[in-house]
mmCIF file of C-alpha atoms in Angstrom:
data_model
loop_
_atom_site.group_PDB
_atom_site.id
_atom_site.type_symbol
_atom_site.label_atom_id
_atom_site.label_comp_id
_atom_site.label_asym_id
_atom_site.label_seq_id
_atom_site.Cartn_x
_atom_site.Cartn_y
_atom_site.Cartn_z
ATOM 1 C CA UNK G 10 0.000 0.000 0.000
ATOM 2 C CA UNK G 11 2.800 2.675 0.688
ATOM 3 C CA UNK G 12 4.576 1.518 -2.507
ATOM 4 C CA UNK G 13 1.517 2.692 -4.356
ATOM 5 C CA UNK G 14 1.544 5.879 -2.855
ATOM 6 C CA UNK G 15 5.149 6.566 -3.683
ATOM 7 C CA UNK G 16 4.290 5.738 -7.279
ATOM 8 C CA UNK G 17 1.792 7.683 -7.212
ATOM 9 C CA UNK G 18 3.517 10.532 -5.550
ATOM 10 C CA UNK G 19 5.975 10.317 -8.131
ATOM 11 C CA UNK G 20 3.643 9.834 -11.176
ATOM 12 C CA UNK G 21 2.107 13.134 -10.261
ATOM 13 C CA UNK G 22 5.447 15.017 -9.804
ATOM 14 C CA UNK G 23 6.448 13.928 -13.408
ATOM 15 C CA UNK G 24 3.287 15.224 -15.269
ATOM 16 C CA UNK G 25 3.146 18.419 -12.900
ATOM 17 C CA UNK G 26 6.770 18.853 -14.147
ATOM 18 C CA UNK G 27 5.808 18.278 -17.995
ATOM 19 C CA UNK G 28 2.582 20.393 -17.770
ATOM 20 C CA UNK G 29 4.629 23.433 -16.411
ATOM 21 C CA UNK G 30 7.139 23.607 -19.385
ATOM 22 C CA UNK G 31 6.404 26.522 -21.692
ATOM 23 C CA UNK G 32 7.038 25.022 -25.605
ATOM 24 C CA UNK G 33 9.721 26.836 -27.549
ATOM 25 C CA UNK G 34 9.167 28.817 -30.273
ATOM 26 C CA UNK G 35 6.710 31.992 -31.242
ATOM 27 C CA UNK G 36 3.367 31.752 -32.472
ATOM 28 C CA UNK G 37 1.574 34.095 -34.855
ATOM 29 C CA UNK G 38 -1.556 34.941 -35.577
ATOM 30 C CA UNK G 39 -1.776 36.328 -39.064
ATOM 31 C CA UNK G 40 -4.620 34.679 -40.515
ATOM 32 C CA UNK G 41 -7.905 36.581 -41.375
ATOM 33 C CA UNK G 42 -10.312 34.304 -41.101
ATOM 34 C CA UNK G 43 -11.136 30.413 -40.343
ATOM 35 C CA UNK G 44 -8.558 28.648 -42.534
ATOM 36 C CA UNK G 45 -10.179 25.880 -44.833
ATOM 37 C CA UNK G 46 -7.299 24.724 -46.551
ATOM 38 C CA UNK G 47 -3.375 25.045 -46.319
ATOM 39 C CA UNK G 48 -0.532 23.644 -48.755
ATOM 40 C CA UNK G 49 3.352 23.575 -48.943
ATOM 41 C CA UNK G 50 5.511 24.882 -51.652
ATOM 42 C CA UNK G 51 9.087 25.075 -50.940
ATOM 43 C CA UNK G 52 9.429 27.659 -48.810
ATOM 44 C CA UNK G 53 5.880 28.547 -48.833
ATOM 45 C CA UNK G 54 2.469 28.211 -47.040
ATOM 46 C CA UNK G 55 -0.475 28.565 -48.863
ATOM 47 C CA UNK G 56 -3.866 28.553 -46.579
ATOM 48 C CA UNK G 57 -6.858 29.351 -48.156
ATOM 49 C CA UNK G 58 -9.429 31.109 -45.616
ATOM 50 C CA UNK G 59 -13.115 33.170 -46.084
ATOM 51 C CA UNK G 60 -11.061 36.159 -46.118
ATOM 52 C CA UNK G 61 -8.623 35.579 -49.410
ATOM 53 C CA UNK G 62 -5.332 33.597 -49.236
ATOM 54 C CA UNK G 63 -2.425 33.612 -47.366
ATOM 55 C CA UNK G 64 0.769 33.111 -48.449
ATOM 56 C CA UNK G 65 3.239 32.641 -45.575
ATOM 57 C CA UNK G 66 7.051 32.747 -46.242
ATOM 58 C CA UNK G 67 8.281 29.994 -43.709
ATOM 59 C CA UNK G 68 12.366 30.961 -44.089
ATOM 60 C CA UNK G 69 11.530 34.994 -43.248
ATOM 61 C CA UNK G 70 8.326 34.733 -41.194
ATOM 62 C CA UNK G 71 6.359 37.563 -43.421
ATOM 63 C CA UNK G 72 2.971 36.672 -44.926
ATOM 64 C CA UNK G 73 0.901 38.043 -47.582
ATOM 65 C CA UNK G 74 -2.642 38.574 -47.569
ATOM 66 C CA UNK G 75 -4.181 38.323 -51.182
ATOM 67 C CA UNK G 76 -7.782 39.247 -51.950
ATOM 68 C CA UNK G 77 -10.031 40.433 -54.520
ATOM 69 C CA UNK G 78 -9.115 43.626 -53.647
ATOM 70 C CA UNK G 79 -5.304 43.136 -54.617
ATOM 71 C CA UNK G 80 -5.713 40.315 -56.429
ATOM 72 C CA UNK G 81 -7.017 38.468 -59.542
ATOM 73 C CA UNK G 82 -8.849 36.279 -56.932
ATOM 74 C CA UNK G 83 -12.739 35.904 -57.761
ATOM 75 C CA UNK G 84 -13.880 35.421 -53.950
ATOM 76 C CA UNK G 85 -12.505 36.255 -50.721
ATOM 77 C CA UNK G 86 -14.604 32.639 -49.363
ATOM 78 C CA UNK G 87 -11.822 29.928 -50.333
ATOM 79 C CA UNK G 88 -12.628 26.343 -50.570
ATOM 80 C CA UNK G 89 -9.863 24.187 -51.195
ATOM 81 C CA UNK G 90 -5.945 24.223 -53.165
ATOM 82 C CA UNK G 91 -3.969 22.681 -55.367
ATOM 83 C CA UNK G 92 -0.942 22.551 -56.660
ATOM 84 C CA UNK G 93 -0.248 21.720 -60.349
ATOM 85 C CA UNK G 94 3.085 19.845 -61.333
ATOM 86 C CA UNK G 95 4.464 23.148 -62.798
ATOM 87 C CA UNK G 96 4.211 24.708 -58.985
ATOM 88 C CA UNK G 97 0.689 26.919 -59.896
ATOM 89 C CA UNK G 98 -1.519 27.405 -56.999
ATOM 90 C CA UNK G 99 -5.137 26.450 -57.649
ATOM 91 C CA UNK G 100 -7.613 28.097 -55.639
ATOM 92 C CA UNK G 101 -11.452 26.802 -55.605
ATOM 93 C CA UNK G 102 -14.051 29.010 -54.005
ATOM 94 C CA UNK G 103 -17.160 29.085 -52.011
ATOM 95 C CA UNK G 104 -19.187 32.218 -53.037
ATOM 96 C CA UNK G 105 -18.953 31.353 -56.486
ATOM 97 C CA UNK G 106 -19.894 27.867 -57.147
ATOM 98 C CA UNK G 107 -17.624 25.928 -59.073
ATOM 99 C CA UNK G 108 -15.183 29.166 -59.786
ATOM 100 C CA UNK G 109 -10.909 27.900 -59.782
ATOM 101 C CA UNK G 110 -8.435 30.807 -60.155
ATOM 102 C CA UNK G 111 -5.284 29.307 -61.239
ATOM 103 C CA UNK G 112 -1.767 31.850 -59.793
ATOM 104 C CA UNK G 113 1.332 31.147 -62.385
ATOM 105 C CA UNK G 114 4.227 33.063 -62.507
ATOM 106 C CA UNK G 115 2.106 35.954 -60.831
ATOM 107 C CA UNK G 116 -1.049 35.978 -63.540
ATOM 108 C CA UNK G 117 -4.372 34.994 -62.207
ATOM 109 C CA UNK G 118 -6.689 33.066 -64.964
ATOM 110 C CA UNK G 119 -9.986 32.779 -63.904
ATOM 111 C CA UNK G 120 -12.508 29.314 -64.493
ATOM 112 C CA UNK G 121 -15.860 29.818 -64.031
ATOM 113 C CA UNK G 122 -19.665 28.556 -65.620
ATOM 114 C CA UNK G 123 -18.695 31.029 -68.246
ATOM 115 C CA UNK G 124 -15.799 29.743 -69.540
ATOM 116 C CA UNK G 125 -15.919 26.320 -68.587
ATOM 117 C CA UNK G 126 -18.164 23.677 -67.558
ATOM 118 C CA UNK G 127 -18.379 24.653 -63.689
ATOM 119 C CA UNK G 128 -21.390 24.426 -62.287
ATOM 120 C CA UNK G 129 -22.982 28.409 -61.417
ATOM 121 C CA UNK G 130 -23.342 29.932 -58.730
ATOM 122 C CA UNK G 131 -25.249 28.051 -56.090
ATOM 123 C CA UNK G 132 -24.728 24.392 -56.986
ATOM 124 C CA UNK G 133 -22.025 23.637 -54.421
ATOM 125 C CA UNK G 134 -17.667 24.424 -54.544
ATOM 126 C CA UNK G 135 -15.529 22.038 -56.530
ATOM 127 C CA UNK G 136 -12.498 20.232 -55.332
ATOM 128 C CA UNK G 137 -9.383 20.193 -57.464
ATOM 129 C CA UNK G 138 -6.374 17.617 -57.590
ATOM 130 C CA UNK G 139 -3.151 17.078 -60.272
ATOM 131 C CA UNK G 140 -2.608 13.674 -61.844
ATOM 132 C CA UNK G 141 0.756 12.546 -62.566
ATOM 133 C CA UNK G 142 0.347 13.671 -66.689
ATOM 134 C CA UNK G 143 -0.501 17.296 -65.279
ATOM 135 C CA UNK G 144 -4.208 17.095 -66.253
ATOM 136 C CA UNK G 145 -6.704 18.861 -63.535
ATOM 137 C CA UNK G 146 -9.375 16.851 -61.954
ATOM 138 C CA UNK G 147 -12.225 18.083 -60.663
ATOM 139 C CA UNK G 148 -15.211 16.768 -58.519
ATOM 140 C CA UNK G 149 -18.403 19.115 -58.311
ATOM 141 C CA UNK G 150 -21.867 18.808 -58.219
ATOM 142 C CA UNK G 151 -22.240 18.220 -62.005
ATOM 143 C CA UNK G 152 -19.720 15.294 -62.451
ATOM 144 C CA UNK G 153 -16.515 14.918 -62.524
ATOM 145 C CA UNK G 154 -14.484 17.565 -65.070
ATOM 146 C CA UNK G 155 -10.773 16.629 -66.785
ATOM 147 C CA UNK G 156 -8.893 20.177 -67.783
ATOM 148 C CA UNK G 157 -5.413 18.933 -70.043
ATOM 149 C CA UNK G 158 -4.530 22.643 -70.117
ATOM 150 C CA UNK G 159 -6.638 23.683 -73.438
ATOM 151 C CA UNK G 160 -9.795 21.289 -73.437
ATOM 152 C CA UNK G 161 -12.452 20.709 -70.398
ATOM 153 C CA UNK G 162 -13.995 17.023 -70.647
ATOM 154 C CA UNK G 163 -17.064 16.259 -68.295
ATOM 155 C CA UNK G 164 -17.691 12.840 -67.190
ATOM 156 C CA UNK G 165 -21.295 12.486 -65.316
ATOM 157 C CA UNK G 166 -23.953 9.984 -65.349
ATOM 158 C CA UNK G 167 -24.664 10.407 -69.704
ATOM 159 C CA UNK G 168 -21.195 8.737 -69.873
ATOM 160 C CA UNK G 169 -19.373 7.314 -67.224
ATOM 161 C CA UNK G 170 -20.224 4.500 -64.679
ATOM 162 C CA UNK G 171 -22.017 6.882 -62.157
ATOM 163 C CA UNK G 172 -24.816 6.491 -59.782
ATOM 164 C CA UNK G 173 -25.006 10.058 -59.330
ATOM 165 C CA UNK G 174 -22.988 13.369 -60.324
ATOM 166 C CA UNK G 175 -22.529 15.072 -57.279
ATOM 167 C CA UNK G 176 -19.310 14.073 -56.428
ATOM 168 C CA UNK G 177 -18.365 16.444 -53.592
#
């Protein structure tokens, strides 16, 4: 019975110790907004949030905050990213339906129901990802949408093997 009190004496001792360390390091707070998605690009942090995207420079510690109103972004409300095998940032949004602005060598090029076949406004974000060849994939609520760089395919329910199109 008194050995179980010195364990337990000593148990406690050892988490009060652990508990009381402060961890190393700074934190910062820089982001606008909840983030909803974050990705890594050499030296970069990308982390898409409702109020634009952050792009956090991991080797100096500065961030920038881009937004429609410095930006070609369509939407402050991100949804997810992507990176593209040539190191472009894909951005998909919230407020806009299906809408992916694509950031390359510092142009933004704009995808939306008007020049592609994202869904409008109202039928739900999209969700990007890179296959090995390069070619964009995308899942929304219409099917599922190939982009090779020049051509948008859409596979849905009239021709693929699909109990339903809405794939988000």
């Amino acid at each position: 019975m008194k050995l179980s009190y010195i364990i337990l004496l000593g148990l406690l001792g050892v988490s009060t110790l652990a508990s009381a360390q402060q961890p190393t390091g700074t934190w910062h707070h820089f982001i606008p907004t909840s983030p909803r998605d974050m990705i890594a690009d050499g030296r970069f942090l990308w982390i898409a949030t409702d109020g634009g995207l952050v792009k956090f420079n991991r080797d100096s510690g500065t961030f920038e905050i881009l937004s429609t109103d410095n930006s070609g972004l369509p939407a402050n409300a991100l949804f997810r990213l992507m990176l593209d095998r040539n190191h472009a940032v894909w951005v998909s949004t919230q407020s806009l339906g299906g809408a992916l602005a694509r950031l390359q060598n510092g142009t933004w090029t704009v995808f939306d129901h008007n020049n592609s076949p994202l869904p409008p406004p109202g039928n739900g974000g999209c969700i990007p990802v890179c296959d090995s060849l390069g070619r964009i994939w995308v899942a929304t609520s219409i099917g599922l949408l190939k982009y090779d760089g020049g051509t948008w395919t859409t596979y849905d329910m009239s021709n693929a093997p699909m109990s339903d199109s809405y794939l988000e």
